[in-house]
CSV table of C-alpha atoms and ligand atoms in Angstrom, one decimal:
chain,number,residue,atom,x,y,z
A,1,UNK,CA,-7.9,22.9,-24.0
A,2,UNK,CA,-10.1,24.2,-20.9
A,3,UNK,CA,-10.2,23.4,-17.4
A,4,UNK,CA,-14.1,22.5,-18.1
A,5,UNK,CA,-13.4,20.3,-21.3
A,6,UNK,CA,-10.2,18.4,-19.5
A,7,UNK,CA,-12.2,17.7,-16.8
A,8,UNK,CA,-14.9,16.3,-19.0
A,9,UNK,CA,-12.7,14.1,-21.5
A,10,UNK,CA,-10.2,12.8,-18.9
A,11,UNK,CA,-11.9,12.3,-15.8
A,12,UNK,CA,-15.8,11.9,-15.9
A,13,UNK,CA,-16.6,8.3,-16.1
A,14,UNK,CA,-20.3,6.9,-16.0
A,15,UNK,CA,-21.2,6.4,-12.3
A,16,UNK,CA,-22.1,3.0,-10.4
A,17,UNK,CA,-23.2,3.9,-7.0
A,18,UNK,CA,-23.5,8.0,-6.9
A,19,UNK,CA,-26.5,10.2,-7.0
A,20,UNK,CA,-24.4,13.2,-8.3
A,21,UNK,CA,-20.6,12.8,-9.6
A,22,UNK,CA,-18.6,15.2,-11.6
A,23,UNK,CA,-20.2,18.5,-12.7
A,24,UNK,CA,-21.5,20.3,-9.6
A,25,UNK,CA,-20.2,22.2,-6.9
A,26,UNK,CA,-20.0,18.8,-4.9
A,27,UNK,CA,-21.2,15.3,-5.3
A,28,UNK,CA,-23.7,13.4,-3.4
A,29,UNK,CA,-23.1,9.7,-2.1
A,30,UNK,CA,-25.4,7.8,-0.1
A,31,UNK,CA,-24.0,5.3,2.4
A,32,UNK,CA,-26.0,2.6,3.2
A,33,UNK,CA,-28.2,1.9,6.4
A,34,UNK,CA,-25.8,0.5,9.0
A,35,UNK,CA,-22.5,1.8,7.5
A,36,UNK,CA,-20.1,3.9,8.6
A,37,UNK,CA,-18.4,5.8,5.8
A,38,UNK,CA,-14.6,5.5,5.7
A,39,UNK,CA,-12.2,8.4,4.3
A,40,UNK,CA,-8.3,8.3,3.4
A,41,UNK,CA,-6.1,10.8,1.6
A,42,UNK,CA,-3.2,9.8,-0.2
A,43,UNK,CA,-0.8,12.1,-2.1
A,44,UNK,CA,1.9,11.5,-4.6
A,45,UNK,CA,4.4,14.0,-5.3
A,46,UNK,CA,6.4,14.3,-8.3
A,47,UNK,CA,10.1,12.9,-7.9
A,48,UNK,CA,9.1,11.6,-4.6
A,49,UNK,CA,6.3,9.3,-5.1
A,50,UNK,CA,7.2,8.8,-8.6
A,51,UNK,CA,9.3,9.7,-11.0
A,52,UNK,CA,8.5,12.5,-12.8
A,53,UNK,CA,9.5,10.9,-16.7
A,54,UNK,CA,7.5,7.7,-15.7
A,55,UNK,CA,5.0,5.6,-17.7
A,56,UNK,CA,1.8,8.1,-17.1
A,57,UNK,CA,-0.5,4.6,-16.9
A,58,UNK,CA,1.4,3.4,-14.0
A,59,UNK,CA,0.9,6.8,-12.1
A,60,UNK,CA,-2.9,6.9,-12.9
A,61,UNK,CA,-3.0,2.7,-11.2
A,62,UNK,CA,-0.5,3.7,-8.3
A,63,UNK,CA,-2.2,7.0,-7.2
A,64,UNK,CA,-5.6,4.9,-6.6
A,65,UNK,CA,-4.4,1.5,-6.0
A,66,UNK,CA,-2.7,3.2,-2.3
A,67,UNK,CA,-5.7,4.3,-1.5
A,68,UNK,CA,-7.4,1.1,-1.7
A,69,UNK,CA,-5.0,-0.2,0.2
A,70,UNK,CA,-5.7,1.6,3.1
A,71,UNK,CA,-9.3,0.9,2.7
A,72,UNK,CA,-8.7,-2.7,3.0
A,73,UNK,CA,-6.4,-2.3,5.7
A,74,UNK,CA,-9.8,-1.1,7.9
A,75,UNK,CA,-11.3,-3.9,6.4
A,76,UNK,CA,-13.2,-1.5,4.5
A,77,UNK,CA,-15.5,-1.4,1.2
A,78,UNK,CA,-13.7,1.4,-1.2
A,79,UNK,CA,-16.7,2.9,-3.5
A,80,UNK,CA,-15.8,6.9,-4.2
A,81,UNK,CA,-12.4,8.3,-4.6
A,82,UNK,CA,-12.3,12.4,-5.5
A,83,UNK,CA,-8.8,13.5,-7.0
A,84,UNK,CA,-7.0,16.7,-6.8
A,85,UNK,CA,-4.6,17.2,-10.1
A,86,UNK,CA,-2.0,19.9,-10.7
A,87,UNK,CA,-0.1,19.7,-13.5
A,88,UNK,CA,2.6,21.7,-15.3
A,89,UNK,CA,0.8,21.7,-19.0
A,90,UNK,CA,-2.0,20.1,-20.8
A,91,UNK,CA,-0.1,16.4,-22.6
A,92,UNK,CA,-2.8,15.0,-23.5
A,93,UNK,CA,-1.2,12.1,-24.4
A,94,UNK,CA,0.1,11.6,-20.8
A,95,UNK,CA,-3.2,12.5,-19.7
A,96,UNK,CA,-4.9,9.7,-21.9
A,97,UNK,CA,-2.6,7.6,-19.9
A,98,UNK,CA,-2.9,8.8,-16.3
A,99,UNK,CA,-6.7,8.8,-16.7
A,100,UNK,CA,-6.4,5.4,-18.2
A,101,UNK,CA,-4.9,3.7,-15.4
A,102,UNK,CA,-6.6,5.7,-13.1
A,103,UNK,CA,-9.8,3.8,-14.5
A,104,UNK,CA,-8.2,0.5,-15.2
A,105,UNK,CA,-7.7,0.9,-11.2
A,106,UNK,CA,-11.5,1.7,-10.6
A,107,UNK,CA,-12.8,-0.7,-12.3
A,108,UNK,CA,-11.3,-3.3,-10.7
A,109,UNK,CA,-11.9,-2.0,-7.7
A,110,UNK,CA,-15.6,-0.9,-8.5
A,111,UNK,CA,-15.3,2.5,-7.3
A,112,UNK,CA,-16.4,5.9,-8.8
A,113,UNK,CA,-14.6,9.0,-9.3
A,114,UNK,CA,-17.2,11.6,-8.2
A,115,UNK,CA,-15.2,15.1,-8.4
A,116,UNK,CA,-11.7,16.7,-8.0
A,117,UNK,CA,-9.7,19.7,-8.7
A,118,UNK,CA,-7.8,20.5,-11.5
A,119,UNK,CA,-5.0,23.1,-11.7
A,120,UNK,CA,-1.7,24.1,-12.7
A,121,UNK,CA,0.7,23.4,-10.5
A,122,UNK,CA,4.4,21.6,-10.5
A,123,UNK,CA,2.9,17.5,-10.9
A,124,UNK,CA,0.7,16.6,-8.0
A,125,UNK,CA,-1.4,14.1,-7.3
A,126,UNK,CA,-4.2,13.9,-4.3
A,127,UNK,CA,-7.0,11.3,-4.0
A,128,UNK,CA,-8.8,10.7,-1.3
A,129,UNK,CA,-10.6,7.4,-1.1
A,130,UNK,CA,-14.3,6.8,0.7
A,131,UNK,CA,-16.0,3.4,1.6
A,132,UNK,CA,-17.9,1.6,3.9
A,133,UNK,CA,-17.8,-0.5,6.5
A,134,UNK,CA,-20.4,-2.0,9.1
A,135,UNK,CA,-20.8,0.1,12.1
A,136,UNK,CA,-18.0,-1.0,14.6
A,137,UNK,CA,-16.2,-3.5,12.6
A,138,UNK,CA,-13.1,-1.6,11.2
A,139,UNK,CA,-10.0,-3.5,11.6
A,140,UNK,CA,-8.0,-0.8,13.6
A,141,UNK,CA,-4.3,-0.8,14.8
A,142,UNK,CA,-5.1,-0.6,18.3
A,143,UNK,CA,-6.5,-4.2,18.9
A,144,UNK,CA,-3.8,-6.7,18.9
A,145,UNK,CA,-3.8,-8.7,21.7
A,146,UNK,CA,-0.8,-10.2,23.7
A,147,UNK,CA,-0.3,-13.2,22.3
A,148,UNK,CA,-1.8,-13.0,18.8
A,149,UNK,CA,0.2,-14.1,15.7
A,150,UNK,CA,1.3,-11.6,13.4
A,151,UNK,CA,0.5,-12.2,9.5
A,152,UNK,CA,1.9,-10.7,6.5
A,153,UNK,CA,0.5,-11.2,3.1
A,154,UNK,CA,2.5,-11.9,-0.4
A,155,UNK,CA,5.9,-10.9,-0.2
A,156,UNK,CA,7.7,-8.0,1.1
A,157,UNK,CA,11.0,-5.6,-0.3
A,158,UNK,CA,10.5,-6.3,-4.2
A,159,UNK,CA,9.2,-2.7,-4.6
A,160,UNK,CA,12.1,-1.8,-3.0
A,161,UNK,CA,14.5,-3.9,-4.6
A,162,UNK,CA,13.0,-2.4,-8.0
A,163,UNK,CA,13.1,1.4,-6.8
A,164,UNK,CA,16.9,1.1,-5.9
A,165,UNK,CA,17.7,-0.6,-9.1
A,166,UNK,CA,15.4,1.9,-11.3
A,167,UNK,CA,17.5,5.0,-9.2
A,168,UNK,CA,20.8,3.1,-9.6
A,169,UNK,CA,21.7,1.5,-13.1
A,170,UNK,CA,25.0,0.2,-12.4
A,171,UNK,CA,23.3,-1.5,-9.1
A,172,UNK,CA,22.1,-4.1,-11.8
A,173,UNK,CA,25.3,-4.8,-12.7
A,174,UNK,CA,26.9,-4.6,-9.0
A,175,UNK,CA,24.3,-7.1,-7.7
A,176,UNK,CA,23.5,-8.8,-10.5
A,177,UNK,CA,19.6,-9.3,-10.5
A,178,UNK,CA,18.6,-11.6,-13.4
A,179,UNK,CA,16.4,-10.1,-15.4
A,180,UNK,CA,12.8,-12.0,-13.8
A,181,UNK,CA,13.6,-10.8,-10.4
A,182,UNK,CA,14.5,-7.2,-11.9
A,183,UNK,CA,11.1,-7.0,-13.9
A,184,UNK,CA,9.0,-8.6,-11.0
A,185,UNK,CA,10.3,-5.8,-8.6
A,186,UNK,CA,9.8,-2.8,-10.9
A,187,UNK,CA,6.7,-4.4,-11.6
A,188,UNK,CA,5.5,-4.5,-7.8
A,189,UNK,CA,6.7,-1.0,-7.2
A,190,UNK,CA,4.8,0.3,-10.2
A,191,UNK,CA,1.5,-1.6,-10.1
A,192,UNK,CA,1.1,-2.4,-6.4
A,193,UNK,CA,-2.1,-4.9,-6.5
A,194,UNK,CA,-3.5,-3.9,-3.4
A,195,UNK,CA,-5.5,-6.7,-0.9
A,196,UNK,CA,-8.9,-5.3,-0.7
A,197,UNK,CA,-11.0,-8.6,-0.7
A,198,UNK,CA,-8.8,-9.7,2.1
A,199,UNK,CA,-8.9,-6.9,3.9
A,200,UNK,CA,-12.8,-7.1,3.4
A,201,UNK,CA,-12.4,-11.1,5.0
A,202,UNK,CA,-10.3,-9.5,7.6
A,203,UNK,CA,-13.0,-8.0,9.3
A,204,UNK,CA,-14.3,-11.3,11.3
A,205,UNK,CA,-10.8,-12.8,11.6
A,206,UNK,CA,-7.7,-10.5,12.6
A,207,UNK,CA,-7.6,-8.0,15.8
A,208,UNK,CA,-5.3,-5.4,14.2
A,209,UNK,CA,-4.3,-4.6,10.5
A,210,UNK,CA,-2.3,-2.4,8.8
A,211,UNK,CA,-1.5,-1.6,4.7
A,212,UNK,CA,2.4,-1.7,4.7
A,213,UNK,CA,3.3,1.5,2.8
A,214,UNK,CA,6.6,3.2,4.7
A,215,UNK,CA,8.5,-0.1,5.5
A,216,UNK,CA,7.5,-3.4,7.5
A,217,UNK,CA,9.2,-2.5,10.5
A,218,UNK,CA,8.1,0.6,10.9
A,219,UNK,CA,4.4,0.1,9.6
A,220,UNK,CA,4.2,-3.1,11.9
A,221,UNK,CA,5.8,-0.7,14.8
A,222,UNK,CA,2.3,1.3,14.4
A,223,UNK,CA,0.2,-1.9,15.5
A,224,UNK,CA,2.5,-2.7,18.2
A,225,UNK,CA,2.6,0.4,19.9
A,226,UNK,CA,-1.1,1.1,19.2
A,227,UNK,CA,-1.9,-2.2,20.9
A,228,UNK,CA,1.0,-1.4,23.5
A,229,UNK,CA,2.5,-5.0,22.6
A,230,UNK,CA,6.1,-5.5,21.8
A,231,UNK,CA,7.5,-8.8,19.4
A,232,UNK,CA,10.6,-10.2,18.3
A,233,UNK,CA,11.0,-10.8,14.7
A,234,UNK,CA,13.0,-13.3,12.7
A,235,UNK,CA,14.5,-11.7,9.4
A,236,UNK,CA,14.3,-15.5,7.4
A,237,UNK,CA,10.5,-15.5,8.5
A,238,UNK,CA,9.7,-12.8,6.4
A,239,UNK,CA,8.5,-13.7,2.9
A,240,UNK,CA,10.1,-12.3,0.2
A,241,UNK,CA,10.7,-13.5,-3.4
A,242,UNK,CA,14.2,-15.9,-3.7
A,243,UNK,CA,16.0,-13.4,-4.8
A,244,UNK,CA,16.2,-11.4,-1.9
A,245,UNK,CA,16.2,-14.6,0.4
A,246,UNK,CA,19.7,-15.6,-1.5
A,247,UNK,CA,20.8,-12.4,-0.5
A,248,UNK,CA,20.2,-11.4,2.8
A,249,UNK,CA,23.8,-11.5,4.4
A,250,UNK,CA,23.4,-8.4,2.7
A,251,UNK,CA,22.8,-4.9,5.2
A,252,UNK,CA,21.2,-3.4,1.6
A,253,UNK,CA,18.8,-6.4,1.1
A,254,UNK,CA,17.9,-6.8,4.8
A,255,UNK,CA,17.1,-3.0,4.5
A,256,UNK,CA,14.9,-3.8,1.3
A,257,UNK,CA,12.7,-6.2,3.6
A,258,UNK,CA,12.9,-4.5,6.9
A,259,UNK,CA,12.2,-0.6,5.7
A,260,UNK,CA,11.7,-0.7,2.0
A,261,UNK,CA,8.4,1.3,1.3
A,262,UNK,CA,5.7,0.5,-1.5
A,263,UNK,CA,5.1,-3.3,-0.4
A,264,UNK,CA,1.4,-2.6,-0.1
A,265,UNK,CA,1.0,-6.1,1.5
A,266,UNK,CA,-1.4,-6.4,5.0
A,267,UNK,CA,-0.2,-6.8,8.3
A,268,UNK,CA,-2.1,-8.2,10.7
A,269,UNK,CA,-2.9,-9.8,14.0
A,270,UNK,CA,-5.2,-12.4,14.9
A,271,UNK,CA,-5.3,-15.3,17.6
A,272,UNK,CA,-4.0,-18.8,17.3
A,273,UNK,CA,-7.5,-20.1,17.5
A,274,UNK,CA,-8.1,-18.4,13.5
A,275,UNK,CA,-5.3,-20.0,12.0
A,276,UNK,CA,-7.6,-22.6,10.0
A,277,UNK,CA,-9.6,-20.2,9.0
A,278,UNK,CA,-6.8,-17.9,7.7
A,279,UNK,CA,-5.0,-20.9,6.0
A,280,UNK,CA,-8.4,-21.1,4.2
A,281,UNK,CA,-8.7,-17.7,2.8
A,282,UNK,CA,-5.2,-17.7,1.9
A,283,UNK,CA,-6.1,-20.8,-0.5
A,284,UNK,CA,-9.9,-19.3,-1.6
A,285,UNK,CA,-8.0,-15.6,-2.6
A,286,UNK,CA,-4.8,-17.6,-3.7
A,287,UNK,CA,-3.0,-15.0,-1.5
A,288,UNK,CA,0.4,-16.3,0.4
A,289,UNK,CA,-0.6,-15.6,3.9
A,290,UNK,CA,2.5,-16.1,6.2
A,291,UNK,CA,2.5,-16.4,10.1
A,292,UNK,CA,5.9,-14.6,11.1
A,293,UNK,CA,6.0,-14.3,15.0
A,294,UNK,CA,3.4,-13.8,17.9
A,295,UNK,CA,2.8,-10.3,19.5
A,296,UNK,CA,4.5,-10.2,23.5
A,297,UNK,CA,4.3,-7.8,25.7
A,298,UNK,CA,6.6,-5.0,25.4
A,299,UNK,CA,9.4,-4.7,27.6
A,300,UNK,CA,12.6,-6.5,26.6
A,301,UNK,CA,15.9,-6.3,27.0
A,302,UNK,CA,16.9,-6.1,23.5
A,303,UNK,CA,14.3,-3.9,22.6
A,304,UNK,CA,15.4,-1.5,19.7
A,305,UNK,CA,14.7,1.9,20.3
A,306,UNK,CA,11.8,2.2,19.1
A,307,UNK,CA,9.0,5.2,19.6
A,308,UNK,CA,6.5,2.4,19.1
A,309,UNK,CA,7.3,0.5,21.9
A,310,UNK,CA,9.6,-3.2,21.1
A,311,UNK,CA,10.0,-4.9,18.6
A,312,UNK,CA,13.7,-6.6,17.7
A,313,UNK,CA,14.8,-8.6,14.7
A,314,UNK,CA,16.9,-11.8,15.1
A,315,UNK,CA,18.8,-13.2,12.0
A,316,UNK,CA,20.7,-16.4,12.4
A,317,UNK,CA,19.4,-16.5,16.1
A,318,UNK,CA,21.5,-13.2,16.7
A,319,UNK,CA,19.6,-9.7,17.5
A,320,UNK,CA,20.1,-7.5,14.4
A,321,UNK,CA,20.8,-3.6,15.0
A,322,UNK,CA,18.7,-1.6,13.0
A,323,UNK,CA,19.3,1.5,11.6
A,324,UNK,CA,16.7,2.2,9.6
A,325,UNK,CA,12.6,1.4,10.0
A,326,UNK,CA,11.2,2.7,7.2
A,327,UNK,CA,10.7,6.0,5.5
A,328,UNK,CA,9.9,9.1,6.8
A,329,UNK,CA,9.4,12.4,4.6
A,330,UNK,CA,10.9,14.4,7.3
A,331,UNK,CA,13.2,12.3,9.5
B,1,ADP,P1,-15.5,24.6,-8.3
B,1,ADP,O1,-14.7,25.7,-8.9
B,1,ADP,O2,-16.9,24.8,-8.0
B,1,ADP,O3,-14.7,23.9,-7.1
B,1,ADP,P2,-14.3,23.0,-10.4
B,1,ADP,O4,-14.4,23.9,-11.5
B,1,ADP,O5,-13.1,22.9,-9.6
B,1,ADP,O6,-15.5,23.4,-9.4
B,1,ADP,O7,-14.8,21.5,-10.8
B,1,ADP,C1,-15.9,21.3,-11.6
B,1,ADP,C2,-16.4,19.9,-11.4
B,1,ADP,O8,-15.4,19.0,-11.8
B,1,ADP,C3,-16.6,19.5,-9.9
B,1,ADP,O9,-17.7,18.6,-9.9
B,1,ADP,C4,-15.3,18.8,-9.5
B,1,ADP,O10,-15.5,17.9,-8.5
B,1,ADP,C5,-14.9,18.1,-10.8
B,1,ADP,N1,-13.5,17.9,-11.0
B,1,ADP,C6,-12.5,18.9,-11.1
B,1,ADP,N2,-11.3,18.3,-11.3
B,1,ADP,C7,-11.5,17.0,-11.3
B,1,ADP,C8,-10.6,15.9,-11.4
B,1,ADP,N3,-9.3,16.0,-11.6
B,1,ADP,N4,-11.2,14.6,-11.4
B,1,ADP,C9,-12.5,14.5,-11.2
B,1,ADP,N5,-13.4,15.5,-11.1
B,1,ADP,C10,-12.9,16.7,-11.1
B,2,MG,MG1,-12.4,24.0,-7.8
């Protein structure tokens, strides 16, 4: 099969809102009066990202749905996405499948796949996402204010949890997960549902937002130290499914909800004044929205030593000491 013809039966999909997609030198987009376009990159690696050997659908979802994520986390509209491909050898098969959940993804999301690269390569993924968002009203890191409560959304650490048990079969046995808790967590590191309409709601309600991707602490350590606040977090706060909660004596399991990666929940900031308002989105999207401390200013004591500024973690009103934040490719 060629280059031309994989390109054609795998990835060109009728376009919604494009004036030229797939098929030229580049493709032409028009964003709309008033708009500022939006642009992210996200890559996914082979045996880092992924696993190599895994089910080719659930690469195709994941390597878009992160994208969106970070478009709702500027409280922005996702509407093109181009993807850069190498892989080892034409499988068509696993094609059929990657391209199938890349488009399961798009569809939901309403966005268009307007052009790419395609080459041989060891398996590597690269999309770049593009949206819109009214001129001046991206949610950005930088605007939490002292004194603003700090929201997460859904639940945090079952990717985690599902990652270490997928890496680590006798860990199933050693902690013995039941078998709903096991499939929920492979199932939120595999399909991550990102929170695009609430990111879009976002954008008249919270100060600062952020896509948590690397871990909570360290994603949450962004905001503070690009709003140059500091705050003290309390481990049982944090919402996580039961099975995590029941275990959180546990260093492993604190680490699963602290600096597990793949959550791809929002965190954000907003005053106390918007907590109706927030209460009511989180019942119109059906999204548990949970208010887990309030931003301070950052100098304290206690402070861990953070590069973003402080933030410490109580648990059973004693300051944890954290090792780890989150994940860093080249810590
Ligand atoms: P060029 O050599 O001019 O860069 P290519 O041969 O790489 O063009 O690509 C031909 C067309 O197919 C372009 O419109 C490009 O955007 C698109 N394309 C290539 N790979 C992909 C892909 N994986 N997904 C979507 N579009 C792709
Ligand atoms: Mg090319």
């Amino acid at each position: 099969m060629s280059e031309f013809n994989l390109i054609q039966k795998y990835f060109t999909r009728l376009m919604r809102h494009t004036d030229l997609g797939v098929g030229d030198d580049a493709a032409l987009v028009k964003v709309a009066d008033g708009m500022q376009l939006v642009v992210s990159t996200d890559m996914s690696v082979a045996d880092t990202h992924f696993f190599h050997d895994a089910v080719p659908y659930d690469i195709g979802w994941k390597s878009l749905a992160v994208n969106v994520s970070d478009m709702a986390a500027m409280g922005a509209q996702a509407k093109w996405a181009t993807l850069a491909i190498a892989l080892p050898e034409v499988n068509e098969n696993w094609l059929a499948e990657y391209s199938r959940g890349f488009f399961a993804c798009a569809d939901v999301f309403n966005i268009d796949l307007i052009g790419g690269d395609t080459t041989r390569g060891p398996l590597n993924i690269s999309v770049t996402i593009m949206g819109e968002v009214p001129i001046g009203k991206a949610i950005r890191r930088s605007g939490a204010q002292v004194g603003d409560d700090i929201w997460v959304s859904g639940t945090l650490g079952s990717a985690a949890l599902g990652l270490a048990c997928l890496q680590n079969n006798t860990l199933q046995d050693k902690i013995g997960i039941e078998n709903d808790a096991l499939q929920a967590s492979i199932h939120a590191l595999c399909r991550p549902m990102p929170r695009a309409n609430l990111g879009l709601s976002l954008r008249s309600i919270a100060t600062s937002c952020i896509d948590i991707s690397d871990g909570f602490l360290a994603d949450l350590g962004h905001i503070l130290k690009a709003s140059n606040c500091g705050a003290t977090i309390d481990l049982d706060k944090i919402p996580c499914i039961d099975y995590l909660k029941n275990n959180l004596q546990n260093s492993q399991f604190q680490d699963y909800l602290l600096a597990g990666g793949d959550d791809y929940e929002l965190c954000f900031t907003a005053p106390p004044s918007k907590r109706d308002e927030i209460k009511l989105l989180s019942k119109q999207q059906n999204i548990l929205l949970t208010r887990i401390a309030n931003t301070r200013s950052p100098v304290s004591r206690m402070s861990i030593g953070l590069e973003s500024g402080s933030l410490e973690v109580m648990y059973q009103n004693k300051p944890l000491s954290i090792l780890k934040q989150g994940f860093d490719h080249f810590a």
